[in-house]
mmCIF file of C-alpha atoms and ligand atoms in Angstrom:
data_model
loop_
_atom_site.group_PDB
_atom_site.id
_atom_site.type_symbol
_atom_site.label_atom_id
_atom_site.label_comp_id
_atom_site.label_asym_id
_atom_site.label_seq_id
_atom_site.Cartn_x
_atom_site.Cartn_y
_atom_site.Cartn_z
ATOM 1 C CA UNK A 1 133.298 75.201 77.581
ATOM 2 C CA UNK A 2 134.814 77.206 80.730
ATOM 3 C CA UNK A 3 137.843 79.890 79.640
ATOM 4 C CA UNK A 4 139.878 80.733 82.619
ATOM 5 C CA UNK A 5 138.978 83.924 84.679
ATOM 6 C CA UNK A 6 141.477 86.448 85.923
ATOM 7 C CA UNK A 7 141.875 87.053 89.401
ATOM 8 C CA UNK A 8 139.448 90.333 89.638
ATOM 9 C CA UNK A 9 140.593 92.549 92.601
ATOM 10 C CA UNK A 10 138.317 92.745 95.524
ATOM 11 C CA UNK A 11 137.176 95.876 94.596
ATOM 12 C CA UNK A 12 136.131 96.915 91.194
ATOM 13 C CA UNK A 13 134.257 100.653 90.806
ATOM 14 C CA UNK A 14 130.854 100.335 89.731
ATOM 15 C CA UNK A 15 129.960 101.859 86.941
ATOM 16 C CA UNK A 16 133.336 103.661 87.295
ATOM 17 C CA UNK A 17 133.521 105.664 90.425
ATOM 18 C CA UNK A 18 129.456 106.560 90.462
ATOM 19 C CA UNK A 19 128.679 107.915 93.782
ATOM 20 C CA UNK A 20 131.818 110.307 93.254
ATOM 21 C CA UNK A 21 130.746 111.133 89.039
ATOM 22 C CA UNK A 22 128.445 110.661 86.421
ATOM 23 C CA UNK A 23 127.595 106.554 85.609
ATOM 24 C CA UNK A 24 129.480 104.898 83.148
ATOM 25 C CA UNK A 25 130.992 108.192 81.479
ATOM 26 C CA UNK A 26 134.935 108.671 81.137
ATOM 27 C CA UNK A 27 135.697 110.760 84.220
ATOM 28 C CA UNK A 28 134.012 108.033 86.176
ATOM 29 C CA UNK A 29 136.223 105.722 84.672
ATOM 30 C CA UNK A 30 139.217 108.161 85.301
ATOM 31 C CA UNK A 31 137.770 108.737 89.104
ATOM 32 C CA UNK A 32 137.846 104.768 90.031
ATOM 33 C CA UNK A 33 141.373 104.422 88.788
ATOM 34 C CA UNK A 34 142.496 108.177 91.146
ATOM 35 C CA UNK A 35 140.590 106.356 93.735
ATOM 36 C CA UNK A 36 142.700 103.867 93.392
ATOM 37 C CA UNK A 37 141.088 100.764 91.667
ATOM 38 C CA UNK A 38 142.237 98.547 89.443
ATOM 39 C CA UNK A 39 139.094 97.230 88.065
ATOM 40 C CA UNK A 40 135.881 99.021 86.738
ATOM 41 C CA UNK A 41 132.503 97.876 85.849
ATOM 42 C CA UNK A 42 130.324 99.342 82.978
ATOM 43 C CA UNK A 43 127.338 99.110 81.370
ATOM 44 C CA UNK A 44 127.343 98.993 77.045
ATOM 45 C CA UNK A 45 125.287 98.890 74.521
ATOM 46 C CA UNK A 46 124.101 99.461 70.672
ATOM 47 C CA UNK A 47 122.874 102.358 68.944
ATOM 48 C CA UNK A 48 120.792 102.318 65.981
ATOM 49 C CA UNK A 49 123.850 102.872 63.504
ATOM 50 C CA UNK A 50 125.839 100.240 65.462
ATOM 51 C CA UNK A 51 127.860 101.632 68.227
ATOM 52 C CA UNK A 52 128.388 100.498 70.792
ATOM 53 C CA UNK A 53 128.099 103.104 74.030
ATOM 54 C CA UNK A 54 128.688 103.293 77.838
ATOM 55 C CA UNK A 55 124.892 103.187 78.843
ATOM 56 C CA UNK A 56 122.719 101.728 81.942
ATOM 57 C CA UNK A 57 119.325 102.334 80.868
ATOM 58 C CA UNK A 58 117.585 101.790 77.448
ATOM 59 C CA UNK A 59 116.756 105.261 77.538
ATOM 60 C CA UNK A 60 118.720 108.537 78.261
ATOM 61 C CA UNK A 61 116.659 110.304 80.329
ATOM 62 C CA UNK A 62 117.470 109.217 83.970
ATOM 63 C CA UNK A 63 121.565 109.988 83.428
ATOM 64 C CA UNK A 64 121.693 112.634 80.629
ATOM 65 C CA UNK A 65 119.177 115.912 79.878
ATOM 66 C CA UNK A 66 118.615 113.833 76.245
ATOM 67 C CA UNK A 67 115.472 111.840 75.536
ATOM 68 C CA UNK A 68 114.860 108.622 73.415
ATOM 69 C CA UNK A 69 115.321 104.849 73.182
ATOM 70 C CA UNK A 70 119.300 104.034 72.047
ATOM 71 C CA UNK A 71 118.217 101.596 69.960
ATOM 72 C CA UNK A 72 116.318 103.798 68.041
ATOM 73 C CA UNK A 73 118.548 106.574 67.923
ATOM 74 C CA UNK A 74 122.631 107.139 66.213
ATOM 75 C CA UNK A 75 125.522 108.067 68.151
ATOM 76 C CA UNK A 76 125.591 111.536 66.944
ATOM 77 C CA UNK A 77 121.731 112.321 68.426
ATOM 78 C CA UNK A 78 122.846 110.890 72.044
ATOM 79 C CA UNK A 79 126.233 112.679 71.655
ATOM 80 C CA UNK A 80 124.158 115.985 72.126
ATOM 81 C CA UNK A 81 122.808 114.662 75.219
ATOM 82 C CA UNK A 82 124.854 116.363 78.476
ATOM 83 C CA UNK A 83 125.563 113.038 80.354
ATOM 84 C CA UNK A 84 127.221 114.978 83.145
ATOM 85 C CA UNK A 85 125.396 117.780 84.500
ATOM 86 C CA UNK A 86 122.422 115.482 86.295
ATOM 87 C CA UNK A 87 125.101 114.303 88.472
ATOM 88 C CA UNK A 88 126.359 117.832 89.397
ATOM 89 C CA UNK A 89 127.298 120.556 87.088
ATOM 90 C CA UNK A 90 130.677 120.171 87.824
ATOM 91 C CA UNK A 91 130.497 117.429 84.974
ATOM 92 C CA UNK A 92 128.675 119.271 82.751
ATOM 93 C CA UNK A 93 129.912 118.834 79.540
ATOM 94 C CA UNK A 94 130.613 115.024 79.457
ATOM 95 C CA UNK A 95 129.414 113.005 76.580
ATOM 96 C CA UNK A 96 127.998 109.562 76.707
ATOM 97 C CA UNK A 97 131.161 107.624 75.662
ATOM 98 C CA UNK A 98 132.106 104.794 72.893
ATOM 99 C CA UNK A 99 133.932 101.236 74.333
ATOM 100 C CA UNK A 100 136.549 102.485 72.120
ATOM 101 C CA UNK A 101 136.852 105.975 73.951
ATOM 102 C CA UNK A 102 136.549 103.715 77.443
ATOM 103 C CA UNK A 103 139.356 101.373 76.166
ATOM 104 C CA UNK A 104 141.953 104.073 75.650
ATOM 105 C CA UNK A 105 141.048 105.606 78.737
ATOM 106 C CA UNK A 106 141.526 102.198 80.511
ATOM 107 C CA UNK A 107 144.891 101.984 79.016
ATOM 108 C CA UNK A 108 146.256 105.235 79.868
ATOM 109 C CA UNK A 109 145.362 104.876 83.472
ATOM 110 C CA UNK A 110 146.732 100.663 83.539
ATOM 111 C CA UNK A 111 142.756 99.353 84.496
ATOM 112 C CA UNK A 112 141.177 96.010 83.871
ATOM 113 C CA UNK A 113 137.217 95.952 83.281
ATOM 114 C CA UNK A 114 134.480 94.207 83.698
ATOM 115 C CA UNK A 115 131.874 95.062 80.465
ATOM 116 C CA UNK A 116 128.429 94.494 81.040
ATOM 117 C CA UNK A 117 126.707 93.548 78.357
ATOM 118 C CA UNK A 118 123.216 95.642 78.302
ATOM 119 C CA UNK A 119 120.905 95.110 75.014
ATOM 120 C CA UNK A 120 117.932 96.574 74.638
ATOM 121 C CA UNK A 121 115.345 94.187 73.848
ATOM 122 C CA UNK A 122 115.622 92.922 70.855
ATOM 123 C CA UNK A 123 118.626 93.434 70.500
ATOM 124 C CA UNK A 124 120.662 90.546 72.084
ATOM 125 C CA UNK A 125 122.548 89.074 69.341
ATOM 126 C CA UNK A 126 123.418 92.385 67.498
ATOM 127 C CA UNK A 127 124.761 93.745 70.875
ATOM 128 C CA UNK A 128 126.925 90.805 70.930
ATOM 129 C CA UNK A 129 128.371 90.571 67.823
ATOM 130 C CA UNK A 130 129.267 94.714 67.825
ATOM 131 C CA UNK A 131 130.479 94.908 71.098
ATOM 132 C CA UNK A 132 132.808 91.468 70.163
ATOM 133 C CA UNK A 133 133.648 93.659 66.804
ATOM 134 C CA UNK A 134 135.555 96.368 69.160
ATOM 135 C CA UNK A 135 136.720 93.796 71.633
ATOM 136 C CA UNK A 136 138.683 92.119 69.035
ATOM 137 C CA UNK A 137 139.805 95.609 67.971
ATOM 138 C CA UNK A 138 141.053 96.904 71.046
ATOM 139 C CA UNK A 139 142.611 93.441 72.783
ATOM 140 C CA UNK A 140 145.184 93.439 70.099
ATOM 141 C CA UNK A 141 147.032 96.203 72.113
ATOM 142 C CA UNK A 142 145.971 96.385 75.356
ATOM 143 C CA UNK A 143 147.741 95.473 78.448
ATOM 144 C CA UNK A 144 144.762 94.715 80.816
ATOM 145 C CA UNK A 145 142.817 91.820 81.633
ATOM 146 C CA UNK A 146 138.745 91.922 80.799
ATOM 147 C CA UNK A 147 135.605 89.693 82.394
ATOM 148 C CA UNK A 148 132.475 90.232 79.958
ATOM 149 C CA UNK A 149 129.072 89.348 81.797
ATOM 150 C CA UNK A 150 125.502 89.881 81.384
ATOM 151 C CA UNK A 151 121.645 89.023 82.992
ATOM 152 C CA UNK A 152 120.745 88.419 79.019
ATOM 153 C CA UNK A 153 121.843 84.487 78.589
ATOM 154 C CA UNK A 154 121.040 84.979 74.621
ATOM 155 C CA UNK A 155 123.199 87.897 74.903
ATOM 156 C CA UNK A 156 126.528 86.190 76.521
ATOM 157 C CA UNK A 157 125.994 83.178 74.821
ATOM 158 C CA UNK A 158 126.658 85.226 71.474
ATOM 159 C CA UNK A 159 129.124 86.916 72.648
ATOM 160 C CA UNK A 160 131.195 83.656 73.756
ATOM 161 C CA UNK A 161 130.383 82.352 70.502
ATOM 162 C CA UNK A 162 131.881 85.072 68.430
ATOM 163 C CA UNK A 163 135.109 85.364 70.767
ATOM 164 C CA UNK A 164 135.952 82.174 72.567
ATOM 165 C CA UNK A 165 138.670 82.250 74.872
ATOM 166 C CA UNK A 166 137.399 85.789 76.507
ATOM 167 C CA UNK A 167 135.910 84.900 80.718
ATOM 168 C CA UNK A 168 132.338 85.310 80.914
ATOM 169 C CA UNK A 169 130.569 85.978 84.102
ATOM 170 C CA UNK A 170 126.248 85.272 84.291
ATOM 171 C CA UNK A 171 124.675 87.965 86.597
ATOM 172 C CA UNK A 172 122.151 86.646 88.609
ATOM 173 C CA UNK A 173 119.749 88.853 90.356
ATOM 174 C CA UNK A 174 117.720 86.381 92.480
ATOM 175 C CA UNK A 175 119.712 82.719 91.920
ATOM 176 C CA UNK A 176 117.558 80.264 89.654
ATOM 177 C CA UNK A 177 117.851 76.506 91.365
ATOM 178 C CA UNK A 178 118.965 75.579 87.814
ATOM 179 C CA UNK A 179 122.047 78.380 88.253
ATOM 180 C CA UNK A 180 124.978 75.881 87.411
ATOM 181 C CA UNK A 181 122.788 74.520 83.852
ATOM 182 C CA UNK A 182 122.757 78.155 83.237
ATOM 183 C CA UNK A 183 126.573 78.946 83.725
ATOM 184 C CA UNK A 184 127.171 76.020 81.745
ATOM 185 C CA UNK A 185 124.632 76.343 78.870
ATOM 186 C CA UNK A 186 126.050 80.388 78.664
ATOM 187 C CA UNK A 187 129.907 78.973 78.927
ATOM 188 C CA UNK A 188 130.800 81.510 81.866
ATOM 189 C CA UNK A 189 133.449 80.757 84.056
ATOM 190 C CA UNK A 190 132.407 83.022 86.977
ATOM 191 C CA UNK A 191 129.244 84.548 89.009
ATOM 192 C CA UNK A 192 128.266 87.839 89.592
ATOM 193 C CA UNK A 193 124.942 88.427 92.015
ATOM 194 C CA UNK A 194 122.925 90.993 93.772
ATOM 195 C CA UNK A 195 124.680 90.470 97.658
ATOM 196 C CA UNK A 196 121.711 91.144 99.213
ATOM 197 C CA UNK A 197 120.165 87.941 97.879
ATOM 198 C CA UNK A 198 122.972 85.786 98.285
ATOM 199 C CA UNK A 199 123.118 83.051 101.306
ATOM 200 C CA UNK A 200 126.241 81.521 102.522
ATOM 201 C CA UNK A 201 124.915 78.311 101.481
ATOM 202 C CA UNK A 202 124.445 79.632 98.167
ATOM 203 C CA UNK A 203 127.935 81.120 97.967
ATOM 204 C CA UNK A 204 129.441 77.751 98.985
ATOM 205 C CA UNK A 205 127.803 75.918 96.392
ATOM 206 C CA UNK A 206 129.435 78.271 93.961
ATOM 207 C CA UNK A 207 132.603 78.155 95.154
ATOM 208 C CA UNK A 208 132.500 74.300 95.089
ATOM 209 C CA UNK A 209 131.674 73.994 91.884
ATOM 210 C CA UNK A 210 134.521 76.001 91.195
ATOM 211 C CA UNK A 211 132.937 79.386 90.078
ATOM 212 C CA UNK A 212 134.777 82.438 91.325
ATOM 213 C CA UNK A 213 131.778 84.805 92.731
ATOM 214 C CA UNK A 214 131.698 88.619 92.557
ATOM 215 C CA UNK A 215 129.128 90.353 94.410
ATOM 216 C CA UNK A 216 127.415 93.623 93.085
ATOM 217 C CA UNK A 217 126.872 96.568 94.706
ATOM 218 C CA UNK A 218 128.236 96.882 97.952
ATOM 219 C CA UNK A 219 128.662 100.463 99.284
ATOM 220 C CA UNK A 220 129.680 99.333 102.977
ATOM 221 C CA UNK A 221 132.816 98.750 104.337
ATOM 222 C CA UNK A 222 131.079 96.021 106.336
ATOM 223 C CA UNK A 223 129.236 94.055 104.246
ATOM 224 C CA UNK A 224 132.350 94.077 101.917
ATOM 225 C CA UNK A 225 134.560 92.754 104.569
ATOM 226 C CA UNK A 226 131.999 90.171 105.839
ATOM 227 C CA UNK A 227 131.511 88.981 102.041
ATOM 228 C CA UNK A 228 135.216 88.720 100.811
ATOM 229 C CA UNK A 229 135.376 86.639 104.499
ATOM 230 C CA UNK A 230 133.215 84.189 103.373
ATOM 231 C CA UNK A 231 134.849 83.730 99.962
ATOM 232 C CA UNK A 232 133.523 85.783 97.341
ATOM 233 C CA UNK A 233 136.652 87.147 95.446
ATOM 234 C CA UNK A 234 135.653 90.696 94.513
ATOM 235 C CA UNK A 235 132.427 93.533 95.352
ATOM 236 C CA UNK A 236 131.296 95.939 92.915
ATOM 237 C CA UNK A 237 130.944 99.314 94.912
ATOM 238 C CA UNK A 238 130.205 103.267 93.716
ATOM 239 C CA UNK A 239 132.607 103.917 96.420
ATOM 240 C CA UNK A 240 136.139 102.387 95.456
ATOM 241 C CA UNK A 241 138.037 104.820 97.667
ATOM 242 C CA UNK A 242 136.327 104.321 100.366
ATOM 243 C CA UNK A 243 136.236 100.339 100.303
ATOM 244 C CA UNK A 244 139.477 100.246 99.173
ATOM 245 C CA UNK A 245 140.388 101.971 102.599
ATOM 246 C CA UNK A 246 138.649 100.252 104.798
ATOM 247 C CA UNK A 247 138.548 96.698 103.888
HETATM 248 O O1 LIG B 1 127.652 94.112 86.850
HETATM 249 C C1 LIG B 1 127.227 94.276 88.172
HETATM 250 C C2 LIG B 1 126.075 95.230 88.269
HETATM 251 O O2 LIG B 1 126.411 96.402 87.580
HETATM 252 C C3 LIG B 1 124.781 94.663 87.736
HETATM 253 O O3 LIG B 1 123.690 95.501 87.926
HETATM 254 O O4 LIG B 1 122.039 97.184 87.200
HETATM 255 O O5 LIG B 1 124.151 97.921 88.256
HETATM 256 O O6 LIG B 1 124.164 97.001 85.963
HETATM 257 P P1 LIG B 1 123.513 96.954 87.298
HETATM 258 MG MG1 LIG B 2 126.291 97.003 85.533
#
């Protein structure tokens, strides 16, 4: 069963704000919404005592000086990681953050969010099921609206299971022919895909089917306004200032 999506605005930060700060940490968060978005995208997923974190990768290494697989390791090992002075050590300091840290900060500063469900292998249902645990938590008070999505079909389709009612989104990198059995098996109400592998024809067959589309990650002012031309209703950029300035 389809929920109903929000309207997403046409630009959402991408992992917060992350050509401007570190990935999926708090001041990215904080540097979308200064930038002036409403929306942000981030990554989550579960630790190996069940929390659930603002992470890309399986592992810490590429965006923090810690090491290790997440799933094998607790919160309080990856909150000794620096997850901010990779980026520039102007951000040194910041912490790998919990949804529940990313919720109040998307309160204070009014945003909505995409959450992008990441599990490690493995770890599909359990990701679900926590991250739905703090979702259910935090939507008793807050003001925004949120679009959960993920590549991991298992993964969404728990998640919908555990809280119906909340829009889903199914990332596609490269668009399976079966795309709409998908969408429907999953229950998601919306698109997301990689724009450099979307067609027009593509897009149109999404749009008739009645899927809003969102298009991930678009860095060009272009390409942005060329894509919300044809239809799709929002781009994930790194660069929501500048998008949100020139579109
Ligand atoms: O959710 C859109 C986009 O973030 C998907 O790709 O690898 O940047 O998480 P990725
Ligand atoms: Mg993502």
């Amino acid at each position: 069963m389809r929920s109903m999506s929000p309207f997403v605005t046409p630009v959402v930060g991408h992992r917060g704000a992350a050509a401007s700060a570190p990935e999926n940490t708090l001041v990215s968060l904080k540097t979308a919404a200064e930038q002036g978005a409403r929306w942000v995208e981030f990554d989550v997923k579960l630790t190996a005592d069940g929390t659930v974190i603002l992470l890309h990768d399986d592992r810490l290494e590429r965006t923090t000086d810690g090491r290790g697989n997440v799933s094998e390791m607790t919160y309080g090992e990856i909150l000794k990681a620096d997850a901010g002075r990779s980026f520039s050590p102007r951000f040194a300091g910041e912490r790998v953050p919990t949804l529940g840290q990313a919720f109040a900060l998307l309160s204070q500063y009014g945003l909505s969010a995409n959450i992008e469900l990441k599990p490690c292998p493995g770890f599909e249902a359990a990701t679900a099921l926590a991250v739905s645990q703090v979702v259910k938590e935090e939507l008793a008070d807050f003001a925004g609206d949120i679009v959960v999505s993920s590549f991991s079909e298992p993964c969404l389709s728990c998640f919908g299971e555990a809280m119906p009612g909340v829009s889903l989104a199914l990332l596609f990198g490269k668009t399976p022919v079966d795309w709409r059995a998908r969408a429907e098996r999953v229950g998601a109400d919306a698109i997301h895909c990689r724009q450099q592998n979307l067609t027009r024809v593509q897009l149109n067959g999404f749009l008739a089917a009645g899927y809003p589309v969102r298009c991930y990650t678009v860095n060009d002012v272009r390409t942005a306004k060329r894509l919300l031309g044809w239809g799709v209703e929002s781009i994930f950029t790194d660069h929501p200032g500048k998008l949100l300035g020139g579109i």
